XYZ file of C-alpha atoms in Angstrom:
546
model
C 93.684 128.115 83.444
C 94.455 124.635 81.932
C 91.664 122.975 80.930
C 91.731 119.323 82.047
C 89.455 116.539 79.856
C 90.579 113.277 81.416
C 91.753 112.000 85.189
C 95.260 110.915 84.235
C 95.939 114.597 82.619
C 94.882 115.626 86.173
C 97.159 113.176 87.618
C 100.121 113.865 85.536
C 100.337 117.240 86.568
C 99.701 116.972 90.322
C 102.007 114.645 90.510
C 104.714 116.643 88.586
C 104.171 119.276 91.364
C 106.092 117.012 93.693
C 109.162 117.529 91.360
C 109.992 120.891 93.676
C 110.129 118.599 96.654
C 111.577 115.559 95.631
C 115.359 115.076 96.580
C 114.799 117.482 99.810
C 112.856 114.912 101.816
C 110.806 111.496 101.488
C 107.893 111.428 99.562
C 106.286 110.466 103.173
C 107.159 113.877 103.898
C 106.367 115.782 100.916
C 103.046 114.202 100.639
C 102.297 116.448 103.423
C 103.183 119.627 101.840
C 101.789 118.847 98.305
C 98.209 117.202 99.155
C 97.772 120.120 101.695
C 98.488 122.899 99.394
C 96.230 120.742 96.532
C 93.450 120.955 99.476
C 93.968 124.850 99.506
C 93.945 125.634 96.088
C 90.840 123.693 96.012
C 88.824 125.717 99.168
C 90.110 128.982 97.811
C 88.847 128.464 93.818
C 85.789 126.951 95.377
C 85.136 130.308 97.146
C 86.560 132.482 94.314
C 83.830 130.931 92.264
C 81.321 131.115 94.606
C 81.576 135.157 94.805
C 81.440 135.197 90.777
C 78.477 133.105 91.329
C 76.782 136.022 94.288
C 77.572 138.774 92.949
C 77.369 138.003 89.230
C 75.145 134.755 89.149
C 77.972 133.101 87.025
C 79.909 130.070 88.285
C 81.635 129.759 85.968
C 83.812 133.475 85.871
C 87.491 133.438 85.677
C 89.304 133.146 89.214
C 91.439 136.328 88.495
C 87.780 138.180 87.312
C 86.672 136.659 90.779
C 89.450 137.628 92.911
C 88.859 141.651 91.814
C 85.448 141.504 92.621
C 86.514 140.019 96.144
C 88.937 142.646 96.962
C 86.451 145.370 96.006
C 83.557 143.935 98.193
C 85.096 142.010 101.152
C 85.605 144.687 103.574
C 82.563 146.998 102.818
C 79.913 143.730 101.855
C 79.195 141.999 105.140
C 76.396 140.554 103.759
C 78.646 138.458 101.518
C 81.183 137.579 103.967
C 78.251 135.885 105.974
C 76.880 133.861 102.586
C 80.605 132.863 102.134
C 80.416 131.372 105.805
C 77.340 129.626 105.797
C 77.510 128.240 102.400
C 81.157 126.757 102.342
C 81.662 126.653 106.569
C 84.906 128.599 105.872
C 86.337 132.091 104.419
C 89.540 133.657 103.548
C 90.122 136.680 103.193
C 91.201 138.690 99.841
C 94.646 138.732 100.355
C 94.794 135.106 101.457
C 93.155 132.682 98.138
C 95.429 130.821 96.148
C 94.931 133.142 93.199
C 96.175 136.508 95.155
C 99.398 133.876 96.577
C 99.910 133.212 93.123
C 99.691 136.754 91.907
C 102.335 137.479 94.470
C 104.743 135.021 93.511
C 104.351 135.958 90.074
C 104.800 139.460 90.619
C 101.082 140.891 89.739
C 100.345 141.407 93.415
C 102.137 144.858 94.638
C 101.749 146.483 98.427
C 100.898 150.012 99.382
C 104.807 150.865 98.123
C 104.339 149.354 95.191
C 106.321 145.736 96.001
C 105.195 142.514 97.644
C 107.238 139.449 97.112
C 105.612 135.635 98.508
C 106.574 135.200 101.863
C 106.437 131.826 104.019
C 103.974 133.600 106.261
C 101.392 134.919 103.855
C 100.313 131.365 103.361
C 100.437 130.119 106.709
C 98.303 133.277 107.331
C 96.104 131.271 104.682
C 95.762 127.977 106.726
C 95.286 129.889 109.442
C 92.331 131.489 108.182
C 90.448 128.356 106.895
C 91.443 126.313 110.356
C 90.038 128.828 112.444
C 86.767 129.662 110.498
C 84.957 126.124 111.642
C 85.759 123.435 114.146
C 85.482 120.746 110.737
C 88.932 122.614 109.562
C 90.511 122.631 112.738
C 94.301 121.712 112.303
C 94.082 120.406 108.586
C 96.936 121.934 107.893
C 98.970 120.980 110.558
C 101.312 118.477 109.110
C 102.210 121.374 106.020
C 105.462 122.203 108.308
C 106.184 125.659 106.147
C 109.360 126.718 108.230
C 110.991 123.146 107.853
C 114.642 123.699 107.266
C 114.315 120.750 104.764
C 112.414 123.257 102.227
C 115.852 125.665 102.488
C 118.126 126.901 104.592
C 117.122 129.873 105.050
C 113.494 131.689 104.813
C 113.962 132.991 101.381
C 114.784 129.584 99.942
C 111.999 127.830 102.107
C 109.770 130.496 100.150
C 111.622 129.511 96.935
C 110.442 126.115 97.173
C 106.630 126.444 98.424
C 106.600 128.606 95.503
C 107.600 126.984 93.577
C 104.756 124.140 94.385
C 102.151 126.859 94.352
C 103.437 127.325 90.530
C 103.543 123.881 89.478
C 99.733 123.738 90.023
C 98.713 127.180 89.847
C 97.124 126.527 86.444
C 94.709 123.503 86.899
C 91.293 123.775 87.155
C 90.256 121.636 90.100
C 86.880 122.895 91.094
C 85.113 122.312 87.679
C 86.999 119.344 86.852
C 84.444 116.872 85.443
C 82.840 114.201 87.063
C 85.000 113.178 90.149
C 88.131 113.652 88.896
C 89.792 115.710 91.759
C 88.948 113.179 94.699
C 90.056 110.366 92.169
C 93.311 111.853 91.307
C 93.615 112.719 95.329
C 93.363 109.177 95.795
C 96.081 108.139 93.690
C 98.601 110.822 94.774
C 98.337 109.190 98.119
C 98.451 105.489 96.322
C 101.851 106.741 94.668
C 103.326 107.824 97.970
C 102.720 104.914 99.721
C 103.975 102.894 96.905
C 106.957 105.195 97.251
C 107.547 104.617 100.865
C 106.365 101.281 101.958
C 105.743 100.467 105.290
C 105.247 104.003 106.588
C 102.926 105.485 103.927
C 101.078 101.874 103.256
C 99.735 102.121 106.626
C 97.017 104.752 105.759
C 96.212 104.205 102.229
C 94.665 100.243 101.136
C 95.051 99.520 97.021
C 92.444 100.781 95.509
C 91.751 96.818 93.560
C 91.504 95.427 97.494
C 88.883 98.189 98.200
C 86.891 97.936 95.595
C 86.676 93.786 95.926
C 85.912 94.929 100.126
C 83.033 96.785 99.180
C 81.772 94.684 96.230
C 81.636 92.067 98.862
C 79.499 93.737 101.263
C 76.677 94.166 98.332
C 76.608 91.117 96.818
C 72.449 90.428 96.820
C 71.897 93.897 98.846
C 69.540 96.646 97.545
C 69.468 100.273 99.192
C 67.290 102.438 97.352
C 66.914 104.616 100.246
C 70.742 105.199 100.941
C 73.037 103.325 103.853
C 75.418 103.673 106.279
C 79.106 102.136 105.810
C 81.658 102.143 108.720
C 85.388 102.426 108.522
C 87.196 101.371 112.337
C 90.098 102.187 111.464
C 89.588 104.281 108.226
C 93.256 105.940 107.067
C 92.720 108.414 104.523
C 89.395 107.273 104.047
C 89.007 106.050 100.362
C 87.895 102.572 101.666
C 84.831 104.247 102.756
C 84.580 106.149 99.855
C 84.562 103.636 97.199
C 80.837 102.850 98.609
C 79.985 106.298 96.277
C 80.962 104.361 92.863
C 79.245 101.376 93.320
C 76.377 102.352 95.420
C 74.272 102.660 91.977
C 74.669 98.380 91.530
C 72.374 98.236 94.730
C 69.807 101.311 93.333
C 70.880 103.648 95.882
C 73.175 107.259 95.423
C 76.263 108.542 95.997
C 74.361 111.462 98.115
C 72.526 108.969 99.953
C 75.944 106.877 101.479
C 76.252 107.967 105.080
C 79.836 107.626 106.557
C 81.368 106.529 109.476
C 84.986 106.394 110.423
C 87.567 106.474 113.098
C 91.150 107.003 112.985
C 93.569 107.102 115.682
C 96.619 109.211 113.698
C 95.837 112.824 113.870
C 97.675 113.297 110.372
C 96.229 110.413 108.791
C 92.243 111.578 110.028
C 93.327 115.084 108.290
C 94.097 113.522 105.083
C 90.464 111.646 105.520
C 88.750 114.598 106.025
C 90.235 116.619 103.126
C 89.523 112.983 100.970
C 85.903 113.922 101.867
C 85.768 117.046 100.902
C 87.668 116.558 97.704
C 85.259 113.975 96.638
C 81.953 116.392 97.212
C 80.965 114.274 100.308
C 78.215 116.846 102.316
C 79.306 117.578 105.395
C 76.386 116.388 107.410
C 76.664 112.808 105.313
C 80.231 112.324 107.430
C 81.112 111.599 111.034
C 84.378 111.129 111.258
C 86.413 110.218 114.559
C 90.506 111.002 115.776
C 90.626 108.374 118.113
C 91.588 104.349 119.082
C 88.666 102.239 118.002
C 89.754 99.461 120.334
C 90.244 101.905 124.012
C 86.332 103.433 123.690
C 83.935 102.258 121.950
C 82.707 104.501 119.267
C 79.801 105.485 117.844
C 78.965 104.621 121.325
C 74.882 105.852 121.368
C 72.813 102.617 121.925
C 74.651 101.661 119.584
C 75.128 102.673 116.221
C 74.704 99.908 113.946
C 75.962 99.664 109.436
C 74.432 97.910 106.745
C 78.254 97.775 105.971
C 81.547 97.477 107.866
C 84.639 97.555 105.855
C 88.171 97.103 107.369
C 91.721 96.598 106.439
C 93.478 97.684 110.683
C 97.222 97.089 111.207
C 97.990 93.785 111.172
C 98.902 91.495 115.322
C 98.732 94.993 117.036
C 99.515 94.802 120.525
C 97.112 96.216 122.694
C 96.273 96.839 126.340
C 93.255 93.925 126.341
C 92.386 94.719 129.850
C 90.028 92.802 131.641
C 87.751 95.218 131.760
C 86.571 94.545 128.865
C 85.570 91.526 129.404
C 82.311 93.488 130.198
C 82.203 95.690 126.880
C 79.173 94.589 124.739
C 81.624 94.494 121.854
C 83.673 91.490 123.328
C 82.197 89.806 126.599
C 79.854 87.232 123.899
C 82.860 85.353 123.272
C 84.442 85.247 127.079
C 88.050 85.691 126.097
C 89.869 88.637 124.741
C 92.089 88.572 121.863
C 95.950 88.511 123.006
C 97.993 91.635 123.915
C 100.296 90.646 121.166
C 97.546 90.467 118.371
C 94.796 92.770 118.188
C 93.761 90.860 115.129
C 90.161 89.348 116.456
C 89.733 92.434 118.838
C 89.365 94.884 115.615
C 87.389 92.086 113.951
C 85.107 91.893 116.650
C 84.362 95.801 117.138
C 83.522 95.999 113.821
C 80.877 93.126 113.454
C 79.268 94.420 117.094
C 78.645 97.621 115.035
C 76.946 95.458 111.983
C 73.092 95.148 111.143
C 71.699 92.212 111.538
C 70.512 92.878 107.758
C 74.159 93.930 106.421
C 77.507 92.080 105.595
C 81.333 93.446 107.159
C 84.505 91.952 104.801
C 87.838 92.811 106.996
C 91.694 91.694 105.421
C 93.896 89.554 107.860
C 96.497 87.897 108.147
C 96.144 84.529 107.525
C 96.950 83.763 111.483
C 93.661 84.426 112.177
C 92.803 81.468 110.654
C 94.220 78.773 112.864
C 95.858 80.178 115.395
C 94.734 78.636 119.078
C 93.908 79.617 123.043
C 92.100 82.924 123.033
C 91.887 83.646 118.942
C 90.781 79.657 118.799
C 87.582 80.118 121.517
C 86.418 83.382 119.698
C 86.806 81.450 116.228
C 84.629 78.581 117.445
C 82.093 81.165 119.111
C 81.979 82.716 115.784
C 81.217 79.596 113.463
C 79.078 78.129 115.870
C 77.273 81.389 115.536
C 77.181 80.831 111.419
C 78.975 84.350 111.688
C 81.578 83.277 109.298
C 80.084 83.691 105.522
C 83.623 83.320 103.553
C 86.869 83.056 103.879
C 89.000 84.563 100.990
C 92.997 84.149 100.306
C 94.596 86.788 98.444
C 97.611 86.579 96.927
C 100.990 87.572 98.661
C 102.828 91.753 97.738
C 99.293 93.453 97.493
C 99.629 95.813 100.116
C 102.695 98.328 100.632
C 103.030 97.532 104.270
C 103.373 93.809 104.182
C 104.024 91.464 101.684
C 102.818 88.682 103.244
C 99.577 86.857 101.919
C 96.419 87.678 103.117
C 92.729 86.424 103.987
C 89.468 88.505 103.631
C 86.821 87.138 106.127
C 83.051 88.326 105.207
C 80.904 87.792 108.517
C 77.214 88.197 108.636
C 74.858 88.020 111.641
C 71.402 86.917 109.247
C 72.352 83.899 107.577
C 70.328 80.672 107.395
C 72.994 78.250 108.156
C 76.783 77.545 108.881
C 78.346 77.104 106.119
C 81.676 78.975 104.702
C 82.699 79.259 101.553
C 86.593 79.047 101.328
C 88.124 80.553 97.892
C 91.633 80.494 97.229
C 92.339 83.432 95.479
C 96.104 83.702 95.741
C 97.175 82.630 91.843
C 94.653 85.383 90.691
C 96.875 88.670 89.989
C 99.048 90.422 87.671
C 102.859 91.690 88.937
C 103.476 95.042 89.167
C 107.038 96.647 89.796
C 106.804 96.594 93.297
C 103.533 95.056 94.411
C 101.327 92.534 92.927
C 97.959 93.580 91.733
C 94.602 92.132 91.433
C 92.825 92.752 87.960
C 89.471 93.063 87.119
C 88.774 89.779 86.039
C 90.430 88.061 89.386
C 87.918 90.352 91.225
C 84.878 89.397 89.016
C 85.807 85.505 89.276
C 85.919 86.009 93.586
C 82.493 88.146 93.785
C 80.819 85.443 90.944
C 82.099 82.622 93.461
C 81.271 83.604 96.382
C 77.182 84.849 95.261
C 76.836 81.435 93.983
C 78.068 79.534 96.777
C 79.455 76.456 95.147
C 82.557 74.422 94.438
C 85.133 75.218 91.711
C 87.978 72.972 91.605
C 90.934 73.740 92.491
C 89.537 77.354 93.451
C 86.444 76.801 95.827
C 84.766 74.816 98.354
C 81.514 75.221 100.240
C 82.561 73.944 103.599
C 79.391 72.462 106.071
C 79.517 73.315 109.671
C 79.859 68.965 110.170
C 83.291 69.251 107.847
C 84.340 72.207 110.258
C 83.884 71.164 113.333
C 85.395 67.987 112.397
C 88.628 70.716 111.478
C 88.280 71.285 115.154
C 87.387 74.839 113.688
C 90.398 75.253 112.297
C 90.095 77.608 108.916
C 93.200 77.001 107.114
C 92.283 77.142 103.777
C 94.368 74.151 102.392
C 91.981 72.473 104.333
C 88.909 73.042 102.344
C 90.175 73.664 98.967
C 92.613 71.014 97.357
C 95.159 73.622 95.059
C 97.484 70.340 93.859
C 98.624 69.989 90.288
C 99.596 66.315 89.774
C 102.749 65.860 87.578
C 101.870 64.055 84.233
C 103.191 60.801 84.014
C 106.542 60.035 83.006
C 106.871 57.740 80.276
C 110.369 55.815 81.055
C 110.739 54.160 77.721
C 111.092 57.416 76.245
C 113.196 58.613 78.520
C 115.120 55.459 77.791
C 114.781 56.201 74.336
C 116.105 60.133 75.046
C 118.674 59.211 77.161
C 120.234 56.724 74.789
C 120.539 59.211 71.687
C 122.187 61.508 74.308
C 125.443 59.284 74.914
C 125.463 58.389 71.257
C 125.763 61.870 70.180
C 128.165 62.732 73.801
C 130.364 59.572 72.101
C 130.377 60.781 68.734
C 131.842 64.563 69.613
C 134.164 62.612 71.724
C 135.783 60.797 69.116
C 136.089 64.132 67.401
C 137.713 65.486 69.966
C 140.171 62.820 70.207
C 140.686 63.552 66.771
C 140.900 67.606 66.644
C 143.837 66.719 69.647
C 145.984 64.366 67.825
C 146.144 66.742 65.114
C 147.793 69.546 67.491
C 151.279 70.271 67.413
C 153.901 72.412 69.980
C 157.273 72.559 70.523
C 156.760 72.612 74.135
C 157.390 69.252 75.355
C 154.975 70.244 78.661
C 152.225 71.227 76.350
C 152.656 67.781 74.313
C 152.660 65.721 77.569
C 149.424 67.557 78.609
C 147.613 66.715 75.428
C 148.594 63.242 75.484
C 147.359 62.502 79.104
C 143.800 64.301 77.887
C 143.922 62.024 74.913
C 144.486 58.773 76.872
C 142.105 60.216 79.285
C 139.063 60.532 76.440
C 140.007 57.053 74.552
C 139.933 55.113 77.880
C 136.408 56.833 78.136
C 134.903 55.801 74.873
C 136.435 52.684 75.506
C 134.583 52.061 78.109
């Protein structure tokens, strides 16, 4: 087994697993083959382990010591099959862990005549066996299309290729890895294939700088020694939410104690969120997670549900169906209009503060359309700064995300504050450029969160804006507005331009009369040649002569 010591080791050599896909399909595609069988590998060492640790009160024995003792016990110890179920939700039987897999493709697993060679089926046998053990696997594996004629043409080469995956990262130890190095490294495998694919992949996964700033946001001057509850509308893979377990500690609560909330309309995309969970040690009951559209039902419906935080980054002017009907949901009828068909904007903005506390803070990334934009999004805007809803309103600078590359705005709304003010911060200068996106550092995130606790102008940067200075806006946000990003020019000083300009035609007249010079002295016996030179000549003297 490899030993790993740091997270980019780990990273380094999942990522190199991909190299058996790569050229056969997208890396939108093979994302789907290599975080599923990542996932696996994962469960099945987890529950290898876990026997060493029953039946030999060591959790720490080699798989391949572990995967013996399984084979010898499983059909005879019922007892242990039922400890397996109730202690990891799922089981798989001896012939179907990564380890035995493994064996078989490298030959050390034989059949009753003496041969077994890895077949396509023996791991889809696997999945099977994990999706059907509990209702919180169900279809995990779904998107891990293992007959795809784009892994061979044929079944043997289809095999040749999943095996070869299974190889590439049959060594690691992910179980013991130390600290949270697995869910991390999960993480940025899905960060490098949506940098890889743009649009398509960028839609499920934000940058892991924007998240971090979201959630830093939504605990500036909080404390939660006792735990809280963060919400997700419109989660993706989930690591939005899950950056609330590495800063929980700066508001004196625990990762154990973050309960999480999420909803996700793509089936694949709520799959990858539930394996992110699981990957990052997230307890099962600490999780209720949604497939479904945040904006058609209402959800967590019951009374309702309300966070101490709400963090968002939804696809950008969705259309939706914004039926009048609604105009009676809780979540919208305040505010008397509905956001437009064309631009679901306000309607995702607006589901997610209903769901806030009036204690807690919700930070959601626009566009910056949101910001001025009239008729319906203009009424709800004025609704919400009349309600002092509005805390902040943050630009960010333009090629962060891999879906757009158009700037951005993070609004921070609260439902507990003590006046109307907003603070506007213009954030878009603060970054560093990457290869293909732009990316904000540590210090650009520092310099936003110091600015917006203390609330006060910074030139060029900030402005606290009054509700008077608003309104007299007509509630129009646009930053410009509020904070005045001009550079003035430094003064010319025309003498020395004079001055610069003059020693510039002295030394232009001076090469010119060397020219003149360096001409006469050419020769040819070409009488077209000499004719040429003489018109140049004539040409240059009647210049310095004037």
């Amino acid at each position: 087994m490899t030993e790993i010591k740091t997270k980019k080791e780990l990273e380094t050599a999942l990522y190199s697993a991909a190299d058996a896909l790569r050229g056969k399909m997208d890396a939108n595609e093979y994302k789907n083959y290599l975080l599923g069988i990542v996932f696996y590998k994962y469960l099945s060492d987890k529950l290898l382990y876990h026997v060493g640790e029953v039946l030999e009160s060591d959790p720490k024995l080699p798989l391949q010591h572990n995967q013996k003792l399984y084979e010898r016990e499983y059909d005879t110890n019922l007892d242990l099959q039922d400890e397996i179920k109730n202690s990891l939700s799922f089981i798989l039987e001896p012939k179907h862990t990564f380890t035995y897999i493994l064996n078989e493709i490298n030959g050390e697993a034989r059949d009753d005549k003496g041969i077994k060679t890895f077949q396509i089926s023996d791991l889809a046998d696997a999945f099977n066996d994990i999706e059907s053990t509990s209702h919180d696997f169900e279809g995990l594996f779904q998107d891990v299309q293992l007959y795809s004629p784009r892994l061979g043409a044929n079944a043997q080469k289809q095999a040749d290729t999943i095996a070869n995956v299974i190889k590439a990262i049959g060594g690691l130890e992910i179980v013991h890895a130390p600290g949270d190095i697995l869910g991390d490294a999960y993480e940025y495998l899905i960060g490098q294939f949506a940098s890889e694919t743009g649009k398509k992949a960028g839609e499920f996964y934000t940058p892991q700088k924007v998240s971090e700033l979201l959630t830093k946001l939504t605990l500036v001057d909080k404390n939660y020694p006792g735990g809280m509850t963060v919400y997700d509308p419109a989660m993706g893979s989930g690591s939005l939410l899950l950056n609330f377990r590495k800063f929980i500690d700066e508001v004196n609560g625990k990762p154990d104690e973050v309960i999480y909330y999420g909803q996700e309309i793509n089936m694949s995309t709520f799959n990858l969120a539930k394996m992110n969970m699981i990957l990052h040690g997230v307890d099962a009951s600490n999780q209720h997670l949604r497939n479904g559209d945040t904006l058609d039902e209402d959800w967590p419906p019951i009374s309702p549900v309300m966070f101490d935080a709400v963090v968002m980054n939804p696809p950008y002017s969705l259309h939706w169906s914004a039926n009048k009907g609604f105009l009676q949901d809780p979540r919208f009828s305040p505010y008397g209009v509905l956001a437009p068909k064309s631009k679901a904007d306000y309607a995702f903005l607006l589901h997610g503060f209903y769901h806030l506390k009036n204690t807690g803070t919700m930070a959601i990334v626009l566009p910056h359309g949101v910001l001025f934009r009239g008729a319906a999004e203009g009424k709800i805007r004025k609704k919400l700064l009349e309600d002092g809803s509005i805390d902040a309103v943050i630009g960010l600078p333009a090629n962060l995300f891999y879906n757009t590359s158009i700037p951005t705005v993070i609004l921070v709304l609260k439902k507990d504050k003590d006046d109307r003010s907003v603070m506007f911060i213009d954030a878009s200068k603060g970054f560093e450029k990457k290869k293909n996106q732009n990316e904000l550092r540590e210090e650009d995130i520092q310099k936003i969160l110091d600015t917006y606790e203390k609330r006060e102008d910074v030139k060029r940067y900030a402005h606290l804006a009054k509700y008077d200075e608003i309104e007299e806006n007509d509630f129009n946000l646009n930053i410009p507005r509020y904070v005045d990003t001009f550079v003035p020019e430094p003064p010319v000083d025309l003498k020395k331009v004079a001055s610069d300009l003059h020693e510039t035609n002295v030394e232009i007249e001076k090469n010119q009369k060397e020219l003149v010079g360096m001409l006469k002295d050419l020769t040819s016996d070409d009488q077209n040649v000499m004719s040429g030179l003489d018109a140049i000549i004539k040409e240059l003297e009647g210049e310095l002569h004037d």
